[in-house]
mmCIF file of C-alpha atoms in Angstrom:
data_model
loop_
_atom_site.group_PDB
_atom_site.id
_atom_site.type_symbol
_atom_site.label_atom_id
_atom_site.label_comp_id
_atom_site.label_asym_id
_atom_site.label_seq_id
_atom_site.Cartn_x
_atom_site.Cartn_y
_atom_site.Cartn_z
ATOM 1 C CA ARG A 28 0.000 0.000 0.000
ATOM 2 C CA ARG A 29 2.942 2.349 0.604
ATOM 3 C CA PRO A 30 6.672 2.127 0.111
ATOM 4 C CA PHE A 31 8.822 1.246 3.118
ATOM 5 C CA ARG A 32 12.177 -0.284 3.920
ATOM 6 C CA LEU A 33 12.219 -3.453 5.984
ATOM 7 C CA ARG A 34 15.291 -3.395 8.238
ATOM 8 C CA VAL A 35 16.120 -6.861 9.490
ATOM 9 C CA MET A 36 18.618 -7.295 12.300
ATOM 10 C CA GLY A 37 20.241 -10.653 12.805
ATOM 11 C CA THR A 38 21.059 -11.712 9.288
ATOM 12 C CA ALA A 39 23.524 -10.577 6.682
ATOM 13 C CA HIS A 40 21.417 -11.503 3.638
ATOM 14 C CA LEU A 41 17.675 -11.654 3.064
ATOM 15 C CA SER A 42 15.812 -11.012 -0.143
ATOM 16 C CA LEU A 43 12.046 -10.730 -0.334
ATOM 17 C CA PRO A 44 10.603 -10.093 -3.809
ATOM 18 C CA GLY A 45 8.893 -6.720 -4.045
ATOM 19 C CA LEU A 46 10.322 -5.374 -0.763
ATOM 20 C CA ASP A 47 13.171 -2.991 -0.069
ATOM 21 C CA VAL A 48 15.122 -5.024 2.504
ATOM 22 C CA GLU A 49 18.139 -3.818 4.459
ATOM 23 C CA CYS A 50 19.979 -6.430 6.515
ATOM 24 C CA GLU A 51 21.990 -5.702 9.617
ATOM 25 C CA PRO A 52 24.025 -8.490 11.217
ATOM 26 C CA TRP A 53 23.323 -8.644 14.946
ATOM 27 C CA SER A 54 25.827 -6.870 17.140
ATOM 28 C CA ALA A 55 25.556 -6.241 20.886
ATOM 29 C CA ALA A 56 27.287 -2.904 20.371
ATOM 30 C CA ARG A 57 24.735 -1.757 17.753
ATOM 31 C CA GLU A 58 21.519 -3.501 18.789
ATOM 32 C CA ILE A 59 19.991 -0.574 20.708
ATOM 33 C CA ASP A 60 20.872 1.989 18.031
ATOM 34 C CA VAL A 61 19.458 -0.218 15.271
ATOM 35 C CA ILE A 62 16.188 -0.793 17.139
ATOM 36 C CA ARG A 63 15.871 2.930 17.925
ATOM 37 C CA SER A 64 16.137 3.653 14.189
ATOM 38 C CA PHE A 65 12.931 1.679 13.476
ATOM 39 C CA ASP A 66 9.706 3.603 12.812
ATOM 40 C CA VAL A 67 7.810 0.439 13.740
ATOM 41 C CA GLY A 68 9.089 -2.744 15.378
ATOM 42 C CA LEU A 69 7.652 -6.004 14.079
ATOM 43 C CA MET A 70 7.284 -9.223 16.049
ATOM 44 C CA PRO A 71 5.525 -11.822 13.922
ATOM 45 C CA LEU A 72 5.264 -15.224 15.565
ATOM 46 C CA ARG A 73 3.938 -18.600 14.541
ATOM 47 C CA ALA A 74 0.870 -19.538 16.557
ATOM 48 C CA ASP A 75 2.539 -22.595 18.093
ATOM 49 C CA GLU A 76 3.596 -23.788 21.529
ATOM 50 C CA TRP A 77 7.248 -22.788 21.015
ATOM 51 C CA SER A 78 6.287 -19.156 20.373
ATOM 52 C CA ARG A 79 3.835 -18.760 23.290
ATOM 53 C CA GLY A 80 6.519 -17.461 25.666
ATOM 54 C CA LYS A 81 8.492 -15.290 23.234
ATOM 55 C CA TYR A 82 8.420 -11.660 24.289
ATOM 56 C CA LEU A 83 11.883 -10.103 24.637
ATOM 57 C CA LYS A 84 11.875 -8.223 21.320
ATOM 58 C CA ALA A 85 8.462 -6.710 22.099
ATOM 59 C CA ILE A 86 9.672 -5.436 25.483
ATOM 60 C CA GLN A 87 12.819 -4.047 23.832
ATOM 61 C CA TYR A 88 10.641 -2.135 21.353
ATOM 62 C CA LEU A 89 8.438 -0.751 24.132
ATOM 63 C CA ALA A 90 11.383 0.193 26.356
ATOM 64 C CA LEU A 91 13.095 2.018 23.489
ATOM 65 C CA GLY A 92 9.922 3.857 22.488
ATOM 66 C CA VAL A 93 9.480 1.998 19.197
ATOM 67 C CA PRO A 94 5.823 1.328 18.325
ATOM 68 C CA ALA A 95 5.344 -2.447 18.175
ATOM 69 C CA VAL A 96 3.198 -4.609 15.926
ATOM 70 C CA GLY A 97 3.074 -8.211 17.082
ATOM 71 C CA THR A 98 1.178 -11.433 16.623
ATOM 72 C CA ARG A 99 -1.857 -11.846 18.856
ATOM 73 C CA HIS A 100 -0.459 -15.024 20.427
ATOM 74 C CA GLY A 101 0.878 -16.211 23.754
ATOM 75 C CA VAL A 102 2.346 -13.705 26.169
ATOM 76 C CA LEU A 103 2.322 -10.903 23.579
ATOM 77 C CA ARG A 104 -1.419 -10.590 24.257
ATOM 78 C CA ASP A 105 -0.522 -9.602 27.832
ATOM 79 C CA ILE A 106 2.298 -7.228 26.891
ATOM 80 C CA ILE A 107 0.803 -5.410 23.900
ATOM 81 C CA ARG A 108 -2.650 -3.913 24.373
ATOM 82 C CA ASP A 109 -3.984 -3.506 20.844
ATOM 83 C CA GLY A 110 -4.423 0.152 19.961
ATOM 84 C CA GLU A 111 -3.164 1.355 23.352
ATOM 85 C CA ASN A 112 0.576 0.620 23.592
ATOM 86 C CA GLY A 113 1.057 -1.279 20.333
ATOM 87 C CA LEU A 114 -0.849 -3.165 17.662
ATOM 88 C CA LEU A 115 -1.720 -6.860 17.402
ATOM 89 C CA ALA A 116 -2.436 -8.805 14.238
ATOM 90 C CA ASP A 117 -3.240 -12.375 13.262
ATOM 91 C CA SER A 118 -4.026 -12.903 9.603
ATOM 92 C CA PRO A 119 -1.876 -11.639 6.727
ATOM 93 C CA GLU A 120 -4.651 -9.162 5.908
ATOM 94 C CA GLU A 121 -4.662 -7.844 9.470
ATOM 95 C CA TRP A 122 -0.860 -7.511 9.408
ATOM 96 C CA VAL A 123 -1.097 -5.427 6.224
ATOM 97 C CA GLU A 124 -3.834 -3.249 7.771
ATOM 98 C CA LYS A 125 -1.978 -2.693 11.073
ATOM 99 C CA MET A 126 1.370 -2.009 9.421
ATOM 100 C CA ASP A 127 -0.251 0.364 6.928
ATOM 101 C CA ARG A 128 -1.989 2.197 9.773
ATOM 102 C CA ALA A 129 1.246 2.521 11.745
ATOM 103 C CA LEU A 130 3.259 3.702 8.745
ATOM 104 C CA ALA A 131 0.620 6.216 7.646
ATOM 105 C CA ASP A 132 -0.106 7.850 11.011
ATOM 106 C CA ARG A 133 2.777 9.639 12.739
ATOM 107 C CA GLN A 134 0.528 10.703 15.644
ATOM 108 C CA LEU A 135 -0.491 7.088 16.225
ATOM 109 C CA ARG A 136 3.174 6.037 16.258
ATOM 110 C CA GLU A 137 4.015 8.810 18.723
ATOM 111 C CA ARG A 138 1.145 7.815 21.035
ATOM 112 C CA LEU A 139 2.016 4.113 20.862
ATOM 113 C CA SER A 140 5.651 5.022 21.516
ATOM 114 C CA ARG A 141 4.760 6.987 24.682
ATOM 115 C CA GLU A 142 2.367 4.338 25.982
ATOM 116 C CA GLY A 143 4.758 1.512 25.134
ATOM 117 C CA ARG A 144 7.556 3.229 27.039
ATOM 118 C CA ARG A 145 5.194 3.780 29.987
ATOM 119 C CA THR A 146 4.278 0.075 29.938
ATOM 120 C CA ALA A 147 7.950 -0.938 29.955
ATOM 121 C CA GLU A 148 8.725 1.387 32.870
ATOM 122 C CA GLU A 149 5.678 0.367 34.936
ATOM 123 C CA ARG A 150 5.756 -3.388 34.328
ATOM 124 C CA TYR A 151 9.196 -4.533 33.183
ATOM 125 C CA SER A 152 11.865 -2.125 34.448
ATOM 126 C CA GLY A 153 14.680 -2.894 36.844
ATOM 127 C CA GLN A 154 13.082 -0.503 39.337
ATOM 128 C CA VAL A 155 9.992 -2.721 39.386
ATOM 129 C CA TRP A 156 11.685 -6.124 39.277
ATOM 130 C CA ALA A 157 14.787 -5.591 41.438
ATOM 131 C CA PRO A 158 12.820 -5.388 44.741
ATOM 132 C CA ARG A 159 10.782 -8.462 43.739
ATOM 133 C CA PHE A 160 13.936 -10.374 42.863
ATOM 134 C CA ILE A 161 15.621 -9.392 46.141
ATOM 135 C CA ASP A 162 12.522 -10.505 48.058
ATOM 136 C CA ILE A 163 12.614 -13.895 46.296
ATOM 137 C CA LEU A 164 16.296 -14.301 47.183
ATOM 138 C CA ARG A 165 15.664 -13.386 50.833
ATOM 139 C CA ARG A 166 12.671 -15.713 51.127
ATOM 140 C CA THR A 167 14.647 -18.519 49.493
ATOM 141 C CA ALA A 168 17.596 -17.975 51.845
ATOM 142 C CA ARG A 169 15.209 -18.231 54.830
ATOM 143 C CA GLY A 170 13.553 -21.336 53.394
ATOM 144 C CA LEU A 171 10.176 -19.637 52.899
ATOM 145 C CA PRO A 172 7.870 -20.392 49.960
#
């Protein structure tokens, strides 16, 4: 529906007919900068048991203020609230519609970016999880459940 460049991190070569694809080999030193350069972060997953617990890339997108579009499957349904802090899609047609919407609407991307960042800070940040983790360690050391 509109021209865009698909930046793929993690591979040196990928060709998809009809798409402008730019490949970026994964690098710990560049990962954050590459993700921050995305207008929209994509997280398509197969609807299978293996993919039910995959979530790290979505949280990275949210934490870095990159609007996320992900598959409505597994734990992503708990992380991404469709239309609030990201977009969820299932069918190929829904993926096209959600990606087109995100690419066409800068204000939507800005709102999803803000809400995604807020979600990451409130639910997944070190400030939230460090006290919980310390409590687990203390309870374990004392032999408590």
